[in-house]
Amino acid sequence: MNETSDLSTQSEQPEQTESRGTMLDVSGLTKIYPDGTLAVDGIDFTVDAGDFCVIIGPSGCGKSTTLHSLVGNLDVTSGTISLDGTDITDQPTHTRDIGLVFQDFQLFPHLTVAENIVYGLEQMGLDDQEKRRRTERLLEMMQLEELADRDPEELSAGQKQRVALARSLVLEPKLLLLDEPLGDMDYKLQKRMERELLRIHREFDTTFIYVTHDQTQAMRLADQIIVMNDGQVEQSGSVAEIYNSPNTAFVSAFVGDSNTFTGTLEKETTDSSVTINTELGSFTASPDNLHSPISEVIESEMSFLVRPQHLELSDEHENTLECAVQDVIWNPGSSTQVLLDVRRDDASKELRLKSWELSTVPEGDVRVSWKPEHTILLEQTSVVEGIDLEKDILGS
Amino acid sequence: MADQSVISIDSLRKQFADELVLDRIDLSINDGEFCVVIGPSGCGKSTLLKCIAGVTDPDSGEIHLRGKNAEATPARNRNIGLVFQEFEETLFPHKTVEENIAFGLKQKAEPPSEDQIGDQIDEMLDLLAISHTKSSYPDELSGGQQQRVELARQLVRDCDITLFDDPLADLDYKLQKRMEIEMRRLHKELESTFLYVTHNQDQALKLADRLIVMNDGVIEQIGTPEEVYTNPANAFVGRFVGDSNLLTGNVVQRADSEIRVETPVGELGVSNDGDQPAMDSEGVVLIRPEDIGIGDGAARYRNEVDVVLEGKTYTGEITEYSVSASGHRDELQVVKPGKPDKIGDKKETKIGFDPDAAQFFEEISVTGEMQVSDLLEAEQ
């Protein structure tokens, strides 16, 4: 593996994608089911035009209810949904200009691939030439030209999913909703289809909202991620924001692998660094991820996380720990994972370290270290009240 | 070698109706090994497991367990632990966790005493970190806890061979990652032989001492994860295990330890130390995404290709770049650890890799029936 700086000289400017305004604006959305279940609790979020937005969260977090509210096959209890500036909260589904793709494709079995794609266009009152133009464009973009005259039952799962996508996209909706579309596919096909979805999204330039419980898929696909938990939004932001500046401990534990500690912020501190005391020792952290002024949270208990790839097998950095190597997982083509056990007095903890550069790992006792800037403070456990870090988040 | 192998399989063959599901299977598994069988669905991996367990009879060939021909031994006497994916259906709903685990022990030909059973159960629950569930009923447990009870039930039997059929497939991501680590730890502590089938190649690479790659009823390659990943026996294995970029091409030049291959993206140098393919022979070039440099740095590699940057995806740990090269329909993938580099709006860039990062395969698969197009179609 080579250095990662290969591209750094090309431009001094961080990449800026131009925002094209808001496509979807959800405000105060609440859904209480007839049995009294509060599935979605007054959530707000916006999605920029052309973005690939992924909504993730554990089962029962309200992501499906949110999706069905957007589709319009569920009456919302309160709140508004605006699409491209128009309030669609009370509009029937078929006038919303929203496409929908499911896990089980829902193709018409007695129609060919091309007929499945053209079907939705028949209702739109387009002339034949336009219908043909759009259908041919979709067949080409989905690499389905050679399959145009086949029946759905002759297709593989990946091909069926491409037909389902084509059938929605041919209508040129303002928004395409995807409900766990890759859920049932095996590992290899899922990876392949993730790439296909990214390519299709780029080429169609449409706004996508994708619902999944699979956080790795979310990280690979999203421009924007919305993390939901118990009917509320824990955080909405770019992959980099969610991963590097998680709003809550829930977000950091749900997205990506992490080592999570709990400690108490110490009194003496500077503006650029704070000290946090734990059972395993004292560590230096950057206050960047704090929401409150430092003075307000001094002496309070707080968790923090260190991502596995930010731990190093050295004592080069300010924060160090004595550990015992438990296991080494060599993962060809990916990073090596080292499982470490750290003990001090009665406290013990298992840590994970990941590195692309290790060629050997010593047995027995080692020192690991990490930089203060990689000690990410988590002021809040969750936006949901009464959530316990150990029991509800880190537990199994 | 023979005296070391716990499972020894010779010329195994199995046909269902007119479909040959296992053919020419030769395999020897050593005492205490963690072997993982991977392959696309329908490759025969589950059938292989069932033949070893004794629940399916092979048409021909021999299976020796601990040196003894298994043919005469019915499934229940083979003393093999079995863990399947559908664990919900195997636990007794009206028994507690403790009673579920005890059941297997009491079924033994010479059951241990009540005290011994109690000790063994406590030890196993502790090992799997589910001691607190001892008096619970299965429907009070989470999916992950139920799966661990099923593991405990099989592992407490202390069989020297345990077979696993994709036991973690139904668990969510977080739990899967945890259980992968647990499986490694359990294997180490129990010192028994594990034969594990999965369709998840990422999991296979993490768990296996040795990987067995199957395709269409036959074994394509057996080796350590490192060997299989860095030296795949053929294009199928290279493509199936790990991520890769594939280019078709013809050999146009042969030199010392290197050949030149004409591909849709230009002529490429490919390391080749062994028997070199003949001039003009057709095959595929395989390059791993993490072995490719992108941007200005590409110039330091001996193969360089002009590309257009189509997209990039930052996943927290790595960044994946998708690039297109004229003449090649599929986008190529480049993977780098960490955050995306500043790349501005410059879409035209270069990728580069050295000849020893590329491999040329004339053989697509040992089945002899696969074409390059089949490799790509298999992923549709």
GROMACS .gro file of N, CA, C and O in nm, chain B residues 70-177:
model
  432
  466ALA      N    1  -1.620  -4.349   0.693
  466ALA     CA    2  -1.743  -4.302   0.759
  466ALA      C    3  -1.868  -4.368   0.705
  466ALA      O    4  -1.976  -4.357   0.763
  467GLU      N    5  -1.855  -4.439   0.596
  467GLU     CA    6  -1.973  -4.493   0.527
  467GLU      C    7  -2.061  -4.575   0.620
  467GLU      O    8  -2.183  -4.566   0.617
  468ALA      N    9  -1.995  -4.654   0.705
  468ALA     CA   10  -2.070  -4.744   0.792
  468ALA      C   11  -2.128  -4.674   0.914
  468ALA      O   12  -2.208  -4.731   0.987
  469THR      N   13  -2.086  -4.549   0.937
  469THR     CA   14  -2.129  -4.480   1.059
  469THR      C   15  -2.248  -4.389   1.032
  469THR      O   16  -2.237  -4.295   0.953
  470PRO      N   17  -2.363  -4.414   1.093
  470PRO     CA   18  -2.476  -4.324   1.071
  470PRO      C   19  -2.449  -4.186   1.132
  470PRO      O   20  -2.363  -4.172   1.219
  471ALA      N   21  -2.524  -4.088   1.082
  471ALA     CA   22  -2.499  -3.947   1.119
  471ALA      C   23  -2.489  -3.928   1.270
  471ALA      O   24  -2.397  -3.863   1.319
  472ARG      N   25  -2.581  -3.989   1.347
  472ARG     CA   26  -2.584  -3.959   1.490
  472ARG      C   27  -2.464  -4.017   1.564
  472ARG      O   28  -2.433  -3.977   1.675
  473ASN      N   29  -2.395  -4.113   1.501
  473ASN     CA   30  -2.278  -4.170   1.568
  473ASN      C   31  -2.147  -4.111   1.519
  473ASN      O   32  -2.039  -4.157   1.555
  474ARG      N   33  -2.154  -4.011   1.433
  474ARG     CA   34  -2.030  -3.957   1.379
  474ARG      C   35  -1.960  -3.862   1.475
  474ARG      O   36  -1.849  -3.820   1.452
  475ASN      N   37  -2.032  -3.825   1.580
  475ASN     CA   38  -1.978  -3.734   1.681
  475ASN      C   39  -1.925  -3.604   1.619
  475ASN      O   40  -1.810  -3.567   1.635
  476ILE      N   41  -2.013  -3.542   1.542
  476ILE     CA   42  -1.979  -3.416   1.476
  476ILE      C   43  -2.078  -3.310   1.522
  476ILE      O   44  -2.198  -3.335   1.524
  477GLY      N   45  -2.028  -3.194   1.560
  477GLY     CA   46  -2.115  -3.084   1.596
  477GLY      C   47  -2.163  -3.013   1.469
  477GLY      O   48  -2.090  -3.005   1.371
  478LEU      N   49  -2.287  -2.967   1.472
  478LEU     CA   50  -2.343  -2.903   1.353
  478LEU      C   51  -2.410  -2.771   1.391
  478LEU      O   52  -2.500  -2.770   1.475
  479VAL      N   53  -2.368  -2.662   1.331
  479VAL     CA   54  -2.432  -2.533   1.359
  479VAL      C   55  -2.483  -2.475   1.227
  479VAL      O   56  -2.405  -2.455   1.134
  480PHE      N   57  -2.612  -2.452   1.222
  480PHE     CA   58  -2.670  -2.399   1.099
  480PHE      C   59  -2.716  -2.257   1.118
  480PHE      O   60  -2.723  -2.206   1.229
  481GLN      N   61  -2.753  -2.197   1.006
  481GLN     CA   62  -2.797  -2.059   1.005
  481GLN      C   63  -2.934  -2.044   1.072
  481GLN      O   64  -2.959  -1.948   1.143
  482GLU      N   65  -3.020  -2.143   1.049
  482GLU     CA   66  -3.158  -2.131   1.098
  482GLU      C   67  -3.166  -2.182   1.241
  482GLU      O   68  -3.228  -2.281   1.269
  483PHE      N   69  -3.099  -2.110   1.332
  483PHE     CA   70  -3.090  -2.159   1.469
  483PHE      C   71  -3.222  -2.149   1.544
  483PHE      O   72  -3.246  -2.221   1.637
  484GLU      N   73  -3.311  -2.057   1.499
  484GLU     CA   74  -3.438  -2.040   1.572
  484GLU      C   75  -3.515  -2.172   1.577
  484GLU      O   76  -3.586  -2.198   1.672
  485GLU      N   77  -3.501  -2.250   1.468
  485GLU     CA   78  -3.583  -2.370   1.461
  485GLU      C   79  -3.521  -2.487   1.536
  485GLU      O   80  -3.584  -2.589   1.553
  486THR      N   81  -3.398  -2.473   1.579
  486THR     CA   82  -3.333  -2.588   1.641
  486THR      C   83  -3.337  -2.582   1.794
  486THR      O   84  -3.322  -2.682   1.859
  487LEU      N   85  -3.359  -2.463   1.851
  487LEU     CA   86  -3.367  -2.454   1.997
  487LEU      C   87  -3.506  -2.500   2.043
  487LEU      O   88  -3.605  -2.475   1.975
  488PHE      N   89  -3.513  -2.565   2.158
  488PHE     CA   90  -3.642  -2.606   2.212
  488PHE      C   91  -3.707  -2.486   2.280
  488PHE      O   92  -3.651  -2.431   2.376
  489PRO      N   93  -3.826  -2.445   2.232
  489PRO     CA   94  -3.886  -2.322   2.286
  489PRO      C   95  -3.928  -2.333   2.432
  489PRO      O   96  -3.931  -2.233   2.503
  490HIS      N   97  -3.961  -2.456   2.479
  490HIS     CA   98  -4.011  -2.469   2.616
  490HIS      C   99  -3.903  -2.507   2.715
  490HIS      O  100  -3.930  -2.536   2.829
  491LYS      N  101  -3.780  -2.508   2.669
  491LYS     CA  102  -3.669  -2.535   2.760
  491LYS      C  103  -3.590  -2.406   2.781
  491LYS      O  104  -3.580  -2.323   2.691
  492THR      N  105  -3.533  -2.391   2.900
  492THR     CA  106  -3.448  -2.274   2.926
  492THR      C  107  -3.316  -2.293   2.851
  492THR      O  108  -3.288  -2.400   2.796
  493VAL      N  109  -3.236  -2.188   2.852
  493VAL     CA  110  -3.106  -2.195   2.789
  493VAL      C  111  -3.027  -2.312   2.848
  493VAL      O  112  -2.970  -2.395   2.776
  494GLU      N  113  -3.028  -2.322   2.981
  494GLU     CA  114  -2.955  -2.430   3.048
  494GLU      C  115  -3.004  -2.568   3.003
  494GLU      O  116  -2.926  -2.656   2.969
  495GLU      N  117  -3.138  -2.583   2.999
  495GLU     CA  118  -3.194  -2.713   2.959
  495GLU      C  119  -3.166  -2.746   2.814
  495GLU      O  120  -3.143  -2.861   2.778
  496ASN      N  121  -3.168  -2.641   2.730
  496ASN     CA  122  -3.136  -2.661   2.589
  496ASN      C  123  -2.994  -2.716   2.573
  496ASN      O  124  -2.970  -2.807   2.494
  497ILE      N  125  -2.902  -2.657   2.648
  497ILE     CA  126  -2.762  -2.698   2.634
  497ILE      C  127  -2.741  -2.837   2.696
  497ILE      O  128  -2.669  -2.921   2.641
  498ALA      N  129  -2.809  -2.863   2.808
  498ALA     CA  130  -2.793  -2.991   2.877
  498ALA      C  131  -2.843  -3.107   2.791
  498ALA      O  132  -2.791  -3.218   2.798
  499PHE      N  133  -2.945  -3.078   2.709
  499PHE     CA  134  -3.008  -3.183   2.630
  499PHE      C  135  -2.906  -3.265   2.549
  499PHE      O  136  -2.906  -3.387   2.550
  500GLY      N  137  -2.819  -3.193   2.480
  500GLY     CA  138  -2.719  -3.260   2.395
  500GLY      C  139  -2.626  -3.348   2.478
  500GLY      O  140  -2.589  -3.459   2.435
  501LEU      N  141  -2.592  -3.302   2.597
  501LEU     CA  142  -2.499  -3.378   2.681
  501LEU      C  143  -2.565  -3.506   2.731
  501LEU      O  144  -2.502  -3.612   2.738
  502LYS      N  145  -2.694  -3.496   2.763
  502LYS     CA  146  -2.764  -3.614   2.815
  502LYS      C  147  -2.788  -3.719   2.708
  502LYS      O  148  -2.813  -3.835   2.738
  503GLN      N  149  -2.783  -3.676   2.581
  503GLN     CA  150  -2.805  -3.769   2.470
  503GLN      C  151  -2.682  -3.856   2.444
  503GLN      O  152  -2.688  -3.950   2.367
  504LYS      N  153  -2.571  -3.818   2.502
  504LYS     CA  154  -2.446  -3.891   2.476
  504LYS      C  155  -2.458  -4.037   2.518
  504LYS      O  156  -2.535  -4.072   2.609
  505ALA      N  157  -2.378  -4.123   2.453
  505ALA     CA  158  -2.378  -4.265   2.484
  505ALA      C  159  -2.344  -4.288   2.632
  505ALA      O  160  -2.407  -4.368   2.701
  506GLU      N  161  -2.245  -4.212   2.680
  506GLU     CA  162  -2.210  -4.219   2.822
  506GLU      C  163  -2.225  -4.079   2.880
  506GLU      O  164  -2.129  -4.004   2.886
  507PRO      N  165  -2.348  -4.044   2.921
  507PRO     CA  166  -2.368  -3.905   2.967
  507PRO      C  167  -2.289  -3.875   3.094
  507PRO      O  168  -2.274  -3.963   3.180
  508PRO      N  169  -2.239  -3.752   3.105
  508PRO     CA  170  -2.167  -3.713   3.226
  508PRO      C  171  -2.263  -3.701   3.344
  508PRO      O  172  -2.386  -3.701   3.325
  509SER      N  173  -2.211  -3.693   3.465
  509SER     CA  174  -2.296  -3.678   3.583
  509SER      C  175  -2.361  -3.540   3.583
  509SER      O  176  -2.316  -3.450   3.513
  510GLU      N  177  -2.466  -3.524   3.663
  510GLU     CA  178  -2.537  -3.396   3.672
  510GLU      C  179  -2.441  -3.282   3.707
  510GLU      O  180  -2.449  -3.173   3.651
  511ASP      N  181  -2.352  -3.310   3.802
  511ASP     CA  182  -2.255  -3.207   3.842
  511ASP      C  183  -2.165  -3.166   3.726
  511ASP      O  184  -2.140  -3.049   3.702
  512GLN      N  185  -2.118  -3.269   3.659
  512GLN     CA  186  -2.030  -3.240   3.544
  512GLN      C  187  -2.104  -3.159   3.438
  512GLN      O  188  -2.050  -3.064   3.382
  513ILE      N  189  -2.229  -3.198   3.413
  513ILE     CA  190  -2.310  -3.124   3.314
  513ILE      C  191  -2.321  -2.977   3.356
  513ILE      O  192  -2.299  -2.887   3.276
  514GLY      N  193  -2.353  -2.957   3.483
  514GLY     CA  194  -2.367  -2.820   3.534
  514GLY      C  195  -2.239  -2.739   3.513
  514GLY      O  196  -2.244  -2.625   3.466
  515ASP      N  197  -2.125  -2.799   3.545
  515ASP     CA  198  -1.997  -2.729   3.529
  515ASP      C  199  -1.969  -2.696   3.383
  515ASP      O  200  -1.926  -2.586   3.349
  516GLN      N  201  -1.993  -2.796   3.298
  516GLN     CA  202  -1.965  -2.774   3.155
  516GLN      C  203  -2.052  -2.663   3.097
  516GLN      O  204  -2.007  -2.583   3.016
  517ILE      N  205  -2.178  -2.661   3.140
  517ILE     CA  206  -2.269  -2.556   3.089
  517ILE      C  207  -2.222  -2.418   3.136
  517ILE      O  208  -2.213  -2.324   3.056
  518ASP      N  209  -2.188  -2.408   3.264
  518ASP     CA  210  -2.143  -2.279   3.316
  518ASP      C  211  -2.019  -2.230   3.240
  518ASP      O  212  -2.008  -2.112   3.205
  519GLU      N  213  -1.929  -2.322   3.217
  519GLU     CA  214  -1.805  -2.288   3.147
  519GLU      C  215  -1.835  -2.236   3.005
  519GLU      O  216  -1.781  -2.136   2.960
  520MET      N  217  -1.924  -2.306   2.937
  520MET     CA  218  -1.956  -2.270   2.799
  520MET      C  219  -2.032  -2.136   2.792
  520MET      O  220  -2.005  -2.052   2.707
  521LEU      N  221  -2.125  -2.116   2.886
  521LEU     CA  222  -2.199  -1.989   2.889
  521LEU      C  223  -2.104  -1.873   2.914
  521LEU      O  224  -2.116  -1.766   2.853
  522ASP      N  225  -2.008  -1.897   3.002
  522ASP     CA  226  -1.910  -1.796   3.033
  522ASP      C  227  -1.824  -1.764   2.911
  522ASP      O  228  -1.801  -1.648   2.876
  523LEU      N  229  -1.781  -1.869   2.843
  523LEU     CA  230  -1.697  -1.853   2.723
  523LEU      C  231  -1.770  -1.770   2.618
  523LEU      O  232  -1.710  -1.689   2.548
  524LEU      N  233  -1.900  -1.787   2.607
  524LEU     CA  234  -1.977  -1.716   2.505
  524LEU      C  235  -2.040  -1.587   2.559
  524LEU      O  236  -2.115  -1.521   2.489
  525ALA      N  237  -2.006  -1.554   2.683
  525ALA     CA  238  -2.055  -1.430   2.745
  525ALA      C  239  -2.207  -1.420   2.750
  525ALA      O  240  -2.266  -1.317   2.721
  526ILE      N  241  -2.275  -1.532   2.781
  526ILE     CA  242  -2.421  -1.530   2.794
  526ILE      C  243  -2.465  -1.595   2.926
  526ILE      O  244  -2.576  -1.649   2.935
  527SER      N  245  -2.379  -1.590   3.028
  527SER     CA  246  -2.412  -1.652   3.157
  527SER      C  247  -2.545  -1.601   3.212
  527SER      O  248  -2.622  -1.676   3.270
  528HIS      N  249  -2.573  -1.472   3.190
  528HIS     CA  250  -2.695  -1.412   3.245
  528HIS      C  251  -2.822  -1.464   3.180
  528HIS      O  252  -2.931  -1.438   3.226
  529THR      N  253  -2.811  -1.539   3.071
  529THR     CA  254  -2.932  -1.588   3.004
  529THR      C  255  -2.967  -1.730   3.047
  529THR      O  256  -3.063  -1.788   2.996
  530LYS      N  257  -2.891  -1.784   3.141
  530LYS     CA  258  -2.903  -1.926   3.176
  530LYS      C  259  -3.046  -1.974   3.200
  530LYS      O  260  -3.086  -2.081   3.155
  531SER      N  261  -3.125  -1.893   3.269
  531SER     CA  262  -3.262  -1.937   3.302
  531SER      C  263  -3.368  -1.881   3.207
  531SER      O  264  -3.487  -1.895   3.230
  532SER      N  265  -3.323  -1.814   3.102
  532SER     CA  266  -3.420  -1.754   3.007
  532SER      C  267  -3.468  -1.858   2.907
  532SER      O  268  -3.403  -1.960   2.885
  533TYR      N  269  -3.581  -1.826   2.845
  533TYR     CA  270  -3.631  -1.908   2.736
  533TYR      C  271  -3.588  -1.845   2.604
  533TYR      O  272  -3.570  -1.723   2.597
  534PRO      N  273  -3.574  -1.926   2.498
  534PRO     CA  274  -3.524  -1.874   2.371
  534PRO      C  275  -3.595  -1.747   2.323
  534PRO      O  276  -3.531  -1.656   2.273
  535ASP      N  277  -3.729  -1.741   2.339
  535ASP     CA  278  -3.799  -1.625   2.283
  535ASP      C  279  -3.775  -1.497   2.364
  535ASP      O  280  -3.821  -1.390   2.327
  536GLU      N  281  -3.706  -1.510   2.477
  536GLU     CA  282  -3.671  -1.390   2.554
  536GLU      C  283  -3.536  -1.334   2.512
  536GLU      O  284  -3.490  -1.233   2.564
  537LEU      N  285  -3.470  -1.403   2.419
  537LEU     CA  286  -3.333  -1.364   2.382
  537LEU      C  287  -3.330  -1.292   2.248
  537LEU      O  288  -3.418  -1.312   2.164
  538SER      N  289  -3.226  -1.211   2.229
  538SER     CA  290  -3.206  -1.147   2.098
  538SER      C  291  -3.152  -1.251   2.001
  538SER      O  292  -3.110  -1.360   2.042
  539GLY      N  293  -3.152  -1.217   1.874
  539GLY     CA  294  -3.104  -1.309   1.771
  539GLY      C  295  -2.961  -1.353   1.798
  539GLY      O  296  -2.926  -1.469   1.783
  540GLY      N  297  -2.880  -1.257   1.839
  540GLY     CA  298  -2.740  -1.288   1.865
  540GLY      C  299  -2.723  -1.381   1.984
  540GLY      O  300  -2.640  -1.472   1.982
  541GLN      N  301  -2.806  -1.360   2.086
  541GLN     CA  302  -2.799  -1.448   2.203
  541GLN      C  303  -2.844  -1.589   2.168
  541GLN      O  304  -2.783  -1.687   2.209
  542GLN      N  305  -2.952  -1.598   2.088
  542GLN     CA  306  -3.001  -1.730   2.047
  542GLN      C  307  -2.894  -1.805   1.968
  542GLN      O  308  -2.873  -1.924   1.985
  543GLN      N  309  -2.828  -1.730   1.881
  543GLN     CA  310  -2.724  -1.794   1.800
  543GLN      C  311  -2.612  -1.846   1.890
  543GLN      O  312  -2.555  -1.951   1.867
  544ARG      N  313  -2.582  -1.772   1.995
  544ARG     CA  314  -2.476  -1.817   2.086
  544ARG      C  315  -2.519  -1.938   2.168
  544ARG      O  316  -2.438  -2.024   2.198
  545VAL      N  317  -2.650  -1.943   2.201
  545VAL     CA  318  -2.700  -2.062   2.272
  545VAL      C  319  -2.684  -2.184   2.181
  545VAL      O  320  -2.639  -2.291   2.225
  546GLU      N  321  -2.719  -2.167   2.054
  546GLU     CA  322  -2.705  -2.277   1.960
  546GLU      C  323  -2.557  -2.319   1.949
  546GLU      O  324  -2.525  -2.438   1.946
  547LEU      N  325  -2.469  -2.220   1.945
  547LEU     CA  326  -2.326  -2.251   1.943
  547LEU      C  327  -2.286  -2.328   2.068
  547LEU      O  328  -2.217  -2.430   2.061
  548ALA      N  329  -2.333  -2.279   2.184
  548ALA     CA  330  -2.300  -2.343   2.311
  548ALA      C  331  -2.348  -2.488   2.311
  548ALA      O  332  -2.278  -2.578   2.354
  549ARG      N  333  -2.468  -2.509   2.260
  549ARG     CA  334  -2.529  -2.642   2.261
  549ARG      C  335  -2.445  -2.741   2.180
  549ARG      O  336  -2.433  -2.857   2.216
  550GLN      N  337  -2.392  -2.692   2.069
  550GLN     CA  338  -2.311  -2.780   1.985
  550GLN      C  339  -2.170  -2.795   2.041
  550GLN      O  340  -2.114  -2.904   2.044
  551LEU      N  341  -2.113  -2.684   2.088
  551LEU     CA  342  -1.973  -2.688   2.130
  551LEU      C  343  -1.956  -2.762   2.262
  551LEU      O  344  -1.851  -2.822   2.286
  552VAL      N  345  -2.058  -2.761   2.349
  552VAL     CA  346  -2.047  -2.826   2.479
  552VAL      C  347  -2.034  -2.978   2.461
  552VAL      O  348  -1.984  -3.048   2.546
  553ARG      N  349  -2.080  -3.027   2.349
  553ARG     CA  350  -2.070  -3.171   2.322
  553ARG      C  351  -1.925  -3.214   2.306
  553ARG      O  352  -1.895  -3.332   2.305
  554ASP      N  353  -1.838  -3.114   2.291
  554ASP     CA  354  -1.695  -3.140   2.285
  554ASP      C  355  -1.659  -3.237   2.173
  554ASP      O  356  -1.579  -3.327   2.190
  555CYS      N  357  -1.723  -3.218   2.059
  555CYS     CA  358  -1.688  -3.299   1.942
  555CYS      C  359  -1.555  -3.249   1.890
  555CYS      O  360  -1.529  -3.129   1.894
  556ASP      N  361  -1.473  -3.337   1.839
  556ASP     CA  362  -1.346  -3.286   1.786
  556ASP      C  363  -1.363  -3.226   1.647
  556ASP      O  364  -1.273  -3.164   1.593
  557ILE      N  365  -1.482  -3.244   1.588
  557ILE     CA  366  -1.511  -3.181   1.459
  557ILE      C  367  -1.644  -3.104   1.472
  557ILE      O  368  -1.743  -3.160   1.518
  558THR      N  369  -1.644  -2.979   1.431
  558THR     CA  370  -1.771  -2.906   1.425
  558THR      C  371  -1.786  -2.845   1.285
  558THR      O  372  -1.692  -2.787   1.231
  559LEU      N  373  -1.905  -2.864   1.229
  559LEU     CA  374  -1.936  -2.810   1.096
  559LEU      C  375  -2.030  -2.691   1.112
  559LEU      O  376  -2.126  -2.697   1.189
  560PHE      N  377  -2.002  -2.585   1.040
  560PHE     CA  378  -2.084  -2.463   1.049
  560PHE      C  379  -2.134  -2.426   0.909
  560PHE      O  380  -2.054  -2.415   0.817
  561ASP      N  381  -2.265  -2.406   0.895
  561ASP     CA  382  -2.318  -2.363   0.766
  561ASP      C  383  -2.367  -2.218   0.777
  561ASP      O  384  -2.479  -2.193   0.817
  562ASP      N  385  -2.280  -2.127   0.743
  562ASP     CA  386  -2.309  -1.983   0.742
  562ASP      C  387  -2.382  -1.936   0.869
  562ASP      O  388  -2.487  -1.871   0.860
  563PRO      N  389  -2.329  -1.964   0.986
  563PRO     CA  390  -2.405  -1.940   1.109
  563PRO      C  391  -2.428  -1.792   1.141
  563PRO      O  392  -2.516  -1.760   1.218
  564LEU      N  393  -2.350  -1.704   1.081
  564LEU     CA  394  -2.363  -1.562   1.117
  564LEU      C  395  -2.438  -1.482   1.011
  564LEU      O  396  -2.453  -1.361   1.023
  565ALA      N  397  -2.485  -1.551   0.907
  565ALA     CA  398  -2.543  -1.481   0.792
  565ALA      C  399  -2.662  -1.393   0.829
  565ALA      O  400  -2.682  -1.288   0.769
  566ASP      N  401  -2.741  -1.435   0.927
  566ASP     CA  402  -2.863  -1.361   0.957
  566ASP      C  403  -2.844  -1.252   1.062
  566ASP      O  404  -2.938  -1.183   1.097
  567LEU      N  405  -2.725  -1.240   1.115
  567LEU     CA  406  -2.703  -1.141   1.221
  567LEU      C  407  -2.672  -1.005   1.161
  567LEU      O  408  -2.621  -0.995   1.050
  568ASP      N  409  -2.703  -0.898   1.238
  568ASP     CA  410  -2.674  -0.766   1.182
  568ASP      C  411  -2.523  -0.739   1.188
  568ASP      O  412  -2.447  -0.811   1.251
  569TYR      N  413  -2.484  -0.634   1.119
  569TYR     CA  414  -2.342  -0.605   1.096
  569TYR      C  415  -2.258  -0.606   1.224
  569TYR      O  416  -2.156  -0.672   1.233
  570LYS      N  417  -2.304  -0.532   1.323
  570LYS     CA  418  -2.225  -0.517   1.446
  570LYS      C  419  -2.203  -0.652   1.514
  570LYS      O  420  -2.094  -0.684   1.559
  571LEU      N  421  -2.311  -0.728   1.520
  571LEU     CA  422  -2.305  -0.856   1.588
  571LEU      C  423  -2.220  -0.954   1.509
  571LEU      O  424  -2.146  -1.035   1.565
  572GLN      N  425  -2.230  -0.946   1.377
  572GLN     CA  426  -2.150  -1.032   1.292
  572GLN      C  427  -2.001  -1.011   1.320
  572GLN      O  428  -1.925  -1.105   1.334
  573LYS      N  429  -1.962  -0.883   1.327
  573LYS     CA  430  -1.820  -0.851   1.351
  573LYS      C  431  -1.775  -0.904   1.486
  573LYS      O  432  -1.666  -0.957   1.501
   0.00000   0.00000   0.00000
